[in-house]
Amino acid sequence: MTARPRAPARAASRGERLAAAAPWAIVALAVILVLAMRVRLMDLPLERDEGEYAYAGQMILEGHVPYGDMDNMKLPGTYYAYALFMALLGQSPRGIHFGLALWTTVSALLLFAVGRRLLDPLAGAIAAAVFAILSASFSVLGFAGHATHFVVLPVLAGCWGILWPGRRERLGLLAAGLAFGLAFLMKQQAAAFVLFGVLFVLWRSRSAGWRSAALKGLLFSLGAAAPYAVLCAYLASKGVFANFWFWTVTYARDYVGEVPITDAGAIFLDQAGEVTGWYAGAWALAAAGAIVYFIRGKDRDTKVFLAGLTILSFAAVCPGFFFREHYFIVMLPAVGLLTGAGYAALPSGRAGGEGPGWTRALYAIACFAALLAGGVAQAAPVFKWDMEHVSRRCYGINPFPESIEIGRYIDANSAPADRIAVLGSEPEIYFYAHRRSASRYLYVYALMEPHPYAGRLQDQVIEEIEAARPRIVVLVRVGVSWLGRPDSDKRIMRWMDSYLPAHYDVTGLAQMSRNNSTRYLWGPEAAAAAGDSHDDVLVMKRRD
């Protein structure tokens, strides 16, 4: 039988070509604007969380094992991400922040891919634009390389896997679980996303019978557990598992129990204003988009996905009830998707549609206006201020700019094999100085907190410093670097008052003020001014 010739394909009209290109143009514009901002801020001094990750990454590149020479309650996924950035892009704030820019760009593109398939191309573009811009905003401290940024990318990869696992469904679900498991290694709060993934897999499999659903849920769960299991086996083989478990489980459990639940509401409301900040309109549109989609949206699975992702994203923000600004970064994919969902649920205006298409146009204009308003408000800090000014305005009297100069001084006045000690919570100094810490504790916060381990930890710090005899000691005399409380154990303070004058001379002093000016003194001038100073950082050399 002779095949009937095919009719020639109709060429797309100019309007259709423009409509097809519009989502890509929106995403490209958002990514370019965000990259311009991130490039401008690449030399911003590291804050203390970044300093911790950078120092840990530096040690990993030198062959050290996490929890062997340094302790912290965070899981080490972000340490390895920093190590990768520094291996490829250099051991500097610029290299780290450039790596962060690439990471967050990939996250935005992944969200676009999820949104365009889950909703429609323009809705996906709106979701990606909202996410990209909000995740770089000052209101969530998005310019800094916090662990929450590193949670988002594997979570989005996992979301793609649970929505569209592919022809080899079981393998796809295993891979999706693996992605969610990697997110957990970045920060423990990502456990909420693992729970979301399991529940959504079970929901999607409900029509196939309980055995099939249970098998798929099991495969996903095995994938999610694999990264943590491998990490535990690796750390056990290096002899540091007990230390790892104490910090990431035992101590972390006590840490998140510090704030009583009765205070959670007040803390959240106080922080919510800071988090929404200049982009309050964008957050309001996400709420409006959720309402519109859940009223008008047709696909039940999409509603369940969006509701589950939103609820469990918020759950990931809640542990400890601290509600710090950067914790909310993990909510931004849901915020973007809800904003895009509102657009997708409105009438398209096409023939046979349910209403006029101008409502979509108005919604898109509102999204643009909300993002533009925040961007204009943020323009001066980004493009006019110098990096010290930005750091001081965002972090107050924290000595992040001063840590760079102090690190240079230590590097020039000590040998690579020398140990140093920072009495304060400024691990970025170790990173800048390229020197090993005399103590395994990078922060003194854990020493000041009212938990049963504080006295033991202080004794250990004292013993380690006395045994190491560090060439240089940095004493940070800034309250926010200690966060001492009336009920804090003060034995380390008493030890410092006697031990440091007996063995060290002041050779450097950084005197800070809130008007962006820092006075640096070195040698005898520093020693002479140290007694009358406050809000400062002392650099001391061992005399014997």
C-alpha positions as semicolon CSV with decimal commas, in nm:
position;residue;x (nm);y (nm);z (nm)
1;M;0,000;0,000;0,000
2;T;0,142;0,335;-0,108
3;A;0,198;0,578;0,177
4;R;0,004;0,903;0,158
5;P;0,239;1,200;0,121
6;R;0,262;1,421;0,429
7;A;0,130;1,772;0,421
8;P;0,406;2,028;0,452
9;A;0,453;2,153;0,807
10;R;0,304;2,495;0,868
11;A;0,568;2,754;0,936
12;A;0,532;2,914;1,275
13;S;0,407;3,270;1,266
14;R;0,613;3,554;1,404
15;G;0,381;3,575;1,705
16;E;0,425;3,205;1,777
17;R;0,802;3,236;1,751
18;L;0,800;3,529;1,990
19;A;0,575;3,339;2,231
20;A;0,812;3,041;2,223
21;A;1,116;3,261;2,279
22;A;0,964;3,474;2,557
23;P;1,020;3,227;2,844
24;W;1,384;3,182;2,752
25;A;1,429;3,558;2,723
26;I;1,279;3,613;3,069
27;V;1,506;3,352;3,226
28;A;1,811;3,485;3,042
29;L;1,740;3,842;3,153
30;A;1,692;3,738;3,516
31;V;2,010;3,528;3,515
32;I;2,214;3,808;3,355
33;L;2,091;4,065;3,608
34;V;2,165;3,836;3,900
35;L;2,509;3,745;3,763
36;A;2,586;4,117;3,726
37;M;2,503;4,166;4,092
38;R;2,697;3,862;4,206
39;V;3,001;3,962;4,000
40;R;2,993;4,308;4,158
41;L;2,995;4,147;4,506
42;M;3,250;3,874;4,437
43;D;3,516;4,040;4,651
44;L;3,284;4,083;4,949
45;P;3,464;3,964;5,265
46;L;3,360;3,621;5,381
47;E;3,126;3,612;5,678
48;R;3,186;3,355;5,951
49;D;2,978;3,069;5,807
50;E;3,156;3,112;5,474
51;G;3,484;3,126;5,664
52;E;3,407;2,793;5,829
53;Y;3,324;2,629;5,495
54;A;3,629;2,784;5,329
55;Y;3,868;2,673;5,603
56;A;3,717;2,324;5,605
57;G;3,743;2,309;5,226
58;Q;4,104;2,425;5,246
59;M;4,182;2,146;5,492
60;I;4,008;1,889;5,271
61;L;4,228;1,999;4,979
62;E;4,530;1,945;5,205
63;G;4,417;1,589;5,277
64;H;4,249;1,631;5,616
65;V;3,925;1,461;5,717
66;P;3,624;1,654;5,850
67;Y;3,569;1,602;6,225
68;G;3,929;1,491;6,261
69;D;4,098;1,829;6,308
70;M;3,790;2,051;6,340
71;D;3,445;2,013;6,491
72;N;3,107;2,151;6,393
73;M;2,747;2,039;6,408
74;K;2,691;2,078;6,031
75;L;2,714;1,788;5,789
76;P;3,012;1,821;5,553
77;G;2,848;1,844;5,210
78;T;2,903;2,220;5,186
79;Y;3,267;2,172;5,290
80;Y;3,321;1,955;4,985
81;A;3,135;2,200;4,761
82;Y;3,369;2,477;4,878
83;A;3,670;2,252;4,826
84;L;3,555;2,194;4,468
85;F;3,509;2,567;4,405
86;M;3,852;2,649;4,547
87;A;4,024;2,370;4,356
88;L;3,881;2,503;4,030
89;L;3,853;2,878;4,093
90;G;4,108;2,966;4,359
91;Q;4,121;3,001;4,737
92;S;3,974;3,349;4,768
93;P;3,638;3,519;4,826
94;R;3,624;3,583;4,452
95;G;3,668;3,216;4,365
96;I;3,411;3,106;4,624
97;H;3,153;3,364;4,519
98;F;3,204;3,287;4,150
99;G;3,141;2,921;4,225
100;L;2,827;3,022;4,415
101;A;2,711;3,226;4,115
102;L;2,745;2,922;3,889
103;W;2,570;2,696;4,141
104;T;2,271;2,926;4,184
105;T;2,244;2,978;3,808
106;V;2,214;2,603;3,757
107;S;1,951;2,597;4,034
108;A;1,748;2,864;3,852
109;L;1,770;2,674;3,523
110;L;1,659;2,353;3,694
111;L;1,361;2,534;3,843
112;F;1,274;2,666;3,497
113;A;1,285;2,311;3,362
114;V;1,058;2,186;3,641
115;G;0,817;2,480;3,613
116;R;0,781;2,476;3,235
117;R;0,691;2,108;3,236
118;L;0,480;2,112;3,552
119;L;0,287;2,431;3,462
120;D;0,372;2,594;3,128
121;P;0,680;2,764;2,977
122;L;0,594;3,120;3,081
123;A;0,496;3,008;3,430
124;G;0,827;2,823;3,456
125;A;1,011;3,135;3,346
126;I;0,834;3,343;3,610
127;A;0,922;3,082;3,873
128;A;1,289;3,083;3,773
129;A;1,309;3,464;3,760
130;V;1,149;3,504;4,103
131;F;1,379;3,240;4,250
132;A;1,697;3,377;4,089
133;I;1,635;3,734;4,201
134;L;1,511;3,658;4,552
135;S;1,791;3,409;4,617
136;A;2,045;3,683;4,547
137;S;1,869;3,946;4,757
138;F;2,006;4,115;5,066
139;S;1,689;4,024;5,254
140;V;1,795;3,657;5,269
141;L;2,170;3,733;5,267
142;G;2,170;3,561;4,931
143;F;2,505;3,702;4,821
144;A;2,681;3,482;5,080
145;G;2,759;3,116;5,022
146;H;2,537;2,968;5,292
147;A;2,463;2,596;5,308
148;T;2,100;2,664;5,218
149;H;2,206;2,754;4,863
150;F;2,371;2,416;4,833
151;V;2,057;2,236;4,949
152;V;1,844;2,383;4,669
153;L;2,016;2,243;4,360
154;P;2,004;1,871;4,455
155;V;1,647;1,917;4,584
156;L;1,539;2,052;4,245
157;A;1,719;1,768;4,068
158;G;1,534;1,527;4,295
159;C;1,201;1,701;4,224
160;W;1,254;1,642;3,852
161;G;1,319;1,275;3,928
162;I;1,004;1,217;4,135
163;L;0,787;1,402;3,883
164;W;0,928;1,239;3,569
165;P;1,143;0,937;3,661
166;G;1,171;0,825;3,298
167;R;1,108;0,494;3,125
168;R;1,317;0,303;3,378
169;E;1,102;0,430;3,661
170;R;1,264;0,238;3,944
171;L;1,613;0,354;3,850
172;G;1,482;0,709;3,814
173;L;1,331;0,704;4,163
174;L;1,654;0,564;4,305
175;A;1,845;0,852;4,141
176;A;1,590;1,104;4,270
177;G;1,638;0,970;4,622
178;L;2,014;1,001;4,578
179;A;1,971;1,371;4,489
180;F;1,760;1,436;4,798
181;G;2,017;1,247;5,005
182;L;2,293;1,475;4,876
183;A;2,082;1,774;4,980
184;F;2,072;1,630;5,333
185;L;2,454;1,616;5,339
186;M;2,457;1,990;5,273
187;K;2,245;2,066;5,580
188;Q;2,045;1,847;5,817
189;Q;1,730;2,056;5,769
190;A;1,701;1,906;5,421
191;A;1,557;1,597;5,593
192;A;1,224;1,775;5,545
193;F;1,270;1,752;5,168
194;V;1,352;1,381;5,191
195;L;1,020;1,334;5,371
196;F;0,847;1,534;5,099
197;G;1,001;1,313;4,831
198;V;0,890;0,991;5,000
199;L;0,535;1,115;5,053
200;F;0,499;1,239;4,697
201;V;0,631;0,912;4,550
202;L;0,375;0,722;4,757
203;W;0,100;0,962;4,649
204;R;0,185;0,926;4,280
205;S;0,189;0,548;4,312
206;R;-0,144;0,518;4,495
207;S;-0,335;0,384;4,194
208;A;-0,085;0,102;4,133
209;G;-0,159;-0,080;4,458
210;W;0,012;-0,073;4,794
211;R;0,287;-0,321;4,700
212;S;0,399;-0,118;4,401
213;A;0,378;0,204;4,602
214;A;0,579;0,051;4,887
215;L;0,847;-0,073;4,645
216;K;0,882;0,268;4,482
217;G;0,894;0,438;4,820
218;L;1,160;0,191;4,933
219;L;1,375;0,251;4,624
220;F;1,354;0,626;4,675
221;S;1,440;0,587;5,044
222;L;1,739;0,365;4,967
223;G;1,871;0,628;4,728
224;A;1,816;0,901;4,988
225;A;1,996;0,705;5,260
226;A;2,293;0,608;5,043
227;P;2,498;0,934;5,065
228;Y;2,470;0,947;5,444
229;A;2,555;0,577;5,474
230;V;2,864;0,623;5,256
231;L;2,969;0,926;5,462
232;C;2,931;0,735;5,790
233;A;3,132;0,442;5,654
234;Y;3,406;0,677;5,532
235;L;3,432;0,864;5,862
236;A;3,430;0,536;6,056
237;S;3,719;0,412;5,843
238;K;3,911;0,729;5,937
239;G;3,842;0,683;6,308
240;V;3,636;1,000;6,356
241;F;3,281;0,862;6,355
242;A;3,224;0,907;6,730
243;N;3,326;1,272;6,708
244;F;3,109;1,322;6,398
245;W;2,809;1,166;6,573
246;F;2,849;1,376;6,885
247;W;2,854;1,704;6,694
248;T;2,603;1,637;6,418
249;V;2,351;1,442;6,627
250;T;2,399;1,474;7,005
251;Y;2,507;1,837;7,024
252;A;2,288;1,941;6,729
253;R;1,984;1,795;6,905
254;D;2,052;2,009;7,213
255;Y;2,124;2,315;6,999
256;V;1,786;2,310;6,825
257;G;1,617;2,277;7,163
258;E;1,756;2,604;7,301
259;V;1,465;2,827;7,194
260;P;1,133;2,735;7,360
261;I;0,845;2,679;7,122
262;T;0,649;2,949;7,303
263;D;0,894;3,206;7,160
264;A;0,878;3,073;6,804
265;G;0,587;3,286;6,685
266;A;0,735;3,615;6,802
267;I;1,075;3,533;6,649
268;F;0,915;3,434;6,319
269;L;0,709;3,752;6,295
270;D;1,013;3,962;6,377
271;Q;1,223;3,789;6,111
272;A;0,951;3,775;5,847
273;G;0,974;4,149;5,789
274;E;1,349;4,124;5,739
275;V;1,316;3,829;5,502
276;T;1,050;3,979;5,277
277;G;1,216;4,321;5,293
278;W;1,234;4,502;4,962
279;Y;1,066;4,206;4,791
280;A;0,750;4,195;5,002
281;G;0,547;4,232;4,680
282;A;0,702;3,918;4,533
283;W;0,621;3,717;4,846
284;A;0,264;3,851;4,838
285;L;0,229;3,743;4,474
286;A;0,342;3,392;4,569
287;A;0,061;3,379;4,827
288;A;-0,185;3,512;4,568
289;G;-0,059;3,261;4,313
290;A;-0,119;2,976;4,557
291;I;-0,478;3,088;4,613
292;V;-0,547;3,129;4,241
293;Y;-0,398;2,792;4,148
294;F;-0,571;2,596;4,422
295;I;-0,904;2,749;4,316
296;R;-0,865;2,730;3,939
297;G;-0,596;2,469;3,879
298;K;-0,708;2,140;3,728
299;D;-0,425;1,895;3,795
300;R;-0,456;1,727;4,134
301;D;-0,102;1,589;4,139
302;T;0,040;1,934;4,071
303;K;-0,161;2,076;4,360
304;V;-0,032;1,804;4,591
305;F;0,325;1,862;4,472
306;L;0,307;2,239;4,526
307;A;0,135;2,210;4,864
308;G;0,377;1,944;4,988
309;L;0,684;2,130;4,865
310;T;0,567;2,455;5,027
311;I;0,477;2,302;5,363
312;L;0,793;2,097;5,394
313;S;1,011;2,383;5,266
314;F;0,879;2,585;5,558
315;A;0,942;2,289;5,787
316;A;1,308;2,301;5,675
317;V;1,325;2,662;5,796
318;C;1,188;2,585;6,143
319;P;1,443;2,366;6,331
320;G;1,563;2,557;6,635
321;F;1,306;2,836;6,574
322;F;1,589;3,077;6,492
323;F;1,437;3,178;6,156
324;R;1,759;3,339;6,038
325;E;1,735;3,521;5,706
326;H;1,937;3,275;5,499
327;Y;1,732;2,980;5,627
328;F;1,448;3,101;5,403
329;I;1,652;3,039;5,086
330;V;1,523;2,681;5,089
331;M;1,167;2,817;5,054
332;L;1,242;3,017;4,740
333;P;1,185;2,736;4,485
334;A;0,834;2,694;4,628
335;V;0,784;3,072;4,627
336;G;0,885;3,085;4,261
337;L;0,664;2,792;4,160
338;L;0,361;2,932;4,344
339;T;0,408;3,265;4,168
340;G;0,429;3,088;3,833
341;A;0,131;2,867;3,919
342;G;-0,087;3,174;3,969
343;Y;-0,003;3,286;3,616
344;A;-0,068;2,939;3,470
345;A;-0,412;2,916;3,635
346;L;-0,540;3,246;3,495
347;P;-0,738;3,251;3,166
348;S;-0,516;3,240;2,858
349;G;-0,756;3,432;2,632
350;R;-0,734;3,168;2,360
351;A;-1,041;3,056;2,168
352;G;-1,257;2,838;2,390
353;G;-1,085;2,970;2,701
354;E;-1,261;3,047;3,026
355;G;-1,199;3,419;3,038
356;P;-1,004;3,716;2,907
357;G;-0,628;3,682;2,864
358;W;-0,560;4,032;2,999
359;T;-0,561;3,892;3,354
360;R;-0,243;3,702;3,271
361;A;-0,087;4,017;3,133
362;L;-0,173;4,210;3,448
363;Y;-0,034;3,932;3,665
364;A;0,291;3,925;3,467
365;I;0,319;4,304;3,497
366;A;0,265;4,278;3,873
367;C;0,545;4,019;3,896
368;F;0,777;4,243;3,697
369;A;0,689;4,546;3,912
370;A;0,746;4,357;4,239
371;L;1,087;4,234;4,128
372;L;1,180;4,573;3,983
373;A;1,087;4,754;4,306
374;G;1,314;4,529;4,509
375;G;1,592;4,552;4,253
376;V;1,585;4,933;4,247
377;A;1,598;4,946;4,628
378;Q;1,895;4,708;4,625
379;A;2,083;4,884;4,344
380;A;2,271;5,134;4,561
381;P;2,420;4,875;4,799
382;V;2,520;4,656;4,507
383;F;2,657;4,900;4,253
384;K;2,763;5,207;4,455
385;W;2,896;5,094;4,791
386;D;3,243;4,950;4,843
387;M;3,273;4,601;4,986
388;E;3,357;4,712;5,340
389;H;3,049;4,936;5,342
390;V;2,828;4,651;5,222
391;S;2,966;4,416;5,486
392;R;2,923;4,667;5,766
393;R;2,567;4,757;5,664
394;C;2,466;4,391;5,641
395;Y;2,655;4,253;5,940
396;G;2,710;4,549;6,170
397;I;3,024;4,546;6,383
398;N;3,121;4,188;6,293
399;P;3,492;4,193;6,200
400;F;3,459;4,039;5,855
401;P;3,647;4,309;5,657
402;E;3,917;4,326;5,927
403;S;3,975;3,951;5,905
404;I;4,133;3,995;5,560
405;E;4,399;4,237;5,685
406;I;4,461;4,030;5,998
407;G;4,499;3,717;5,786
408;R;4,758;3,891;5,568
409;Y;4,952;4,001;5,875
410;I;4,956;3,648;6,015
411;D;5,063;3,505;5,680
412;A;5,355;3,751;5,666
413;N;5,461;3,707;6,029
414;S;5,448;3,332;6,081
415;A;5,570;3,016;5,913
416;P;5,335;2,784;5,720
417;A;5,380;2,514;5,986
418;D;5,290;2,747;6,273
419;R;4,958;2,704;6,451
420;I;4,739;3,001;6,541
421;A;4,440;3,042;6,770
422;V;4,140;3,268;6,722
423;L;3,954;3,337;7,046
424;G;3,622;3,436;6,897
425;S;3,399;3,296;6,624
426;E;3,590;3,407;6,316
427;P;3,710;3,098;6,125
428;E;3,762;3,311;5,814
429;I;4,088;3,431;5,974
430;Y;4,233;3,079;5,952
431;F;4,136;3,069;5,586
432;Y;4,292;3,405;5,498
433;A;4,608;3,329;5,695
434;H;4,650;2,978;5,546
435;R;4,731;2,854;5,895
436;R;4,602;2,559;6,097
437;S;4,397;2,618;6,410
438;A;4,554;2,529;6,743
439;S;4,213;2,406;6,859
440;R;3,954;2,191;6,689
441;Y;3,682;2,446;6,776
442;L;3,632;2,718;6,514
443;Y;3,358;2,896;6,708
444;V;3,333;2,991;7,073
445;Y;2,954;3,004;7,054
446;A;2,926;2,643;7,166
447;L;3,138;2,729;7,470
448;M;2,900;3,006;7,577
449;E;2,572;2,820;7,529
450;P;2,385;2,684;7,834
451;H;2,423;2,313;7,765
452;P;2,583;2,038;7,975
453;Y;2,893;2,013;7,752
454;A;3,007;2,378;7,777
455;G;3,251;2,332;8,065
456;R;3,407;2,024;7,908
457;L;3,447;2,200;7,574
458;Q;3,612;2,501;7,738
459;D;3,857;2,277;7,921
460;Q;3,942;2,105;7,593
461;V;4,005;2,437;7,414
462;I;4,233;2,551;7,696
463;E;4,428;2,222;7,691
464;E;4,466;2,227;7,312
465;I;4,591;2,585;7,300
466;E;4,837;2,535;7,586
467;A;4,968;2,216;7,422
468;A;4,997;2,368;7,074
469;R;5,164;2,692;7,194
470;P;5,032;2,882;6,891
471;R;5,268;3,134;6,737
472;I;4,990;3,394;6,711
473;V;4,667;3,437;6,906
474;V;4,385;3,657;6,778
475;L;4,148;3,784;7,047
476;V;3,818;3,915;6,913
477;R;3,675;4,164;7,161
478;V;3,339;4,200;6,990
479;G;3,024;4,079;7,163
480;V;2,863;3,924;6,854
481;S;3,166;3,698;6,811
482;W;3,105;3,545;7,155
483;L;2,734;3,586;7,239
484;G;2,802;3,535;7,607
485;R;2,500;3,509;7,835
486;P;2,447;3,569;8,206
487;D;2,444;3,192;8,263
488;S;2,745;3,116;8,039
489;D;3,041;2,933;8,193
490;K;3,316;3,197;8,225
491;R;3,619;2,978;8,297
492;I;3,774;3,043;7,954
493;M;3,750;3,418;8,018
494;R;3,938;3,382;8,346
495;W;4,198;3,165;8,173
496;M;4,250;3,425;7,897
497;D;4,299;3,702;8,154
498;S;4,591;3,515;8,310
499;Y;4,740;3,304;8,028
500;L;4,758;3,556;7,744
501;P;4,946;3,836;7,928
502;A;5,191;3,578;8,064
503;H;5,290;3,442;7,724
504;Y;5,190;3,689;7,450
505;D;5,258;4,048;7,348
506;V;5,012;4,263;7,156
507;T;5,151;4,335;6,808
508;G;4,838;4,431;6,617
509;L;4,508;4,606;6,679
510;A;4,206;4,663;6,455
511;Q;3,970;4,921;6,605
512;M;3,628;4,917;6,441
513;S;3,345;5,166;6,420
514;R;3,002;5,154;6,263
515;N;3,082;5,434;6,019
516;N;3,287;5,197;5,801
517;S;3,624;5,316;5,928
518;T;3,874;5,078;6,085
519;R;4,197;5,193;6,246
520;Y;4,486;4,947;6,219
521;L;4,782;4,976;6,455
522;W;5,091;4,754;6,457
523;G;5,385;4,707;6,690
524;P;5,429;4,934;6,995
525;E;5,139;5,158;6,888
526;A;4,903;4,861;6,904
527;A;5,028;4,759;7,248
528;A;4,988;5,115;7,379
529;A;4,631;5,153;7,252
530;A;4,502;4,804;7,337
531;G;4,405;4,875;7,697
532;D;4,163;5,159;7,617
533;S;4,002;5,000;7,314
534;H;3,672;4,819;7,262
535;D;3,497;4,665;6,959
536;D;3,836;4,556;6,836
537;V;4,053;4,261;6,738
538;L;4,389;4,206;6,908
539;V;4,675;4,020;6,742
540;M;4,930;3,876;6,984
541;K;5,263;3,701;6,928
542;R;5,408;3,443;7,160
543;R;5,721;3,572;7,333
544;D;5,879;3,234;7,422
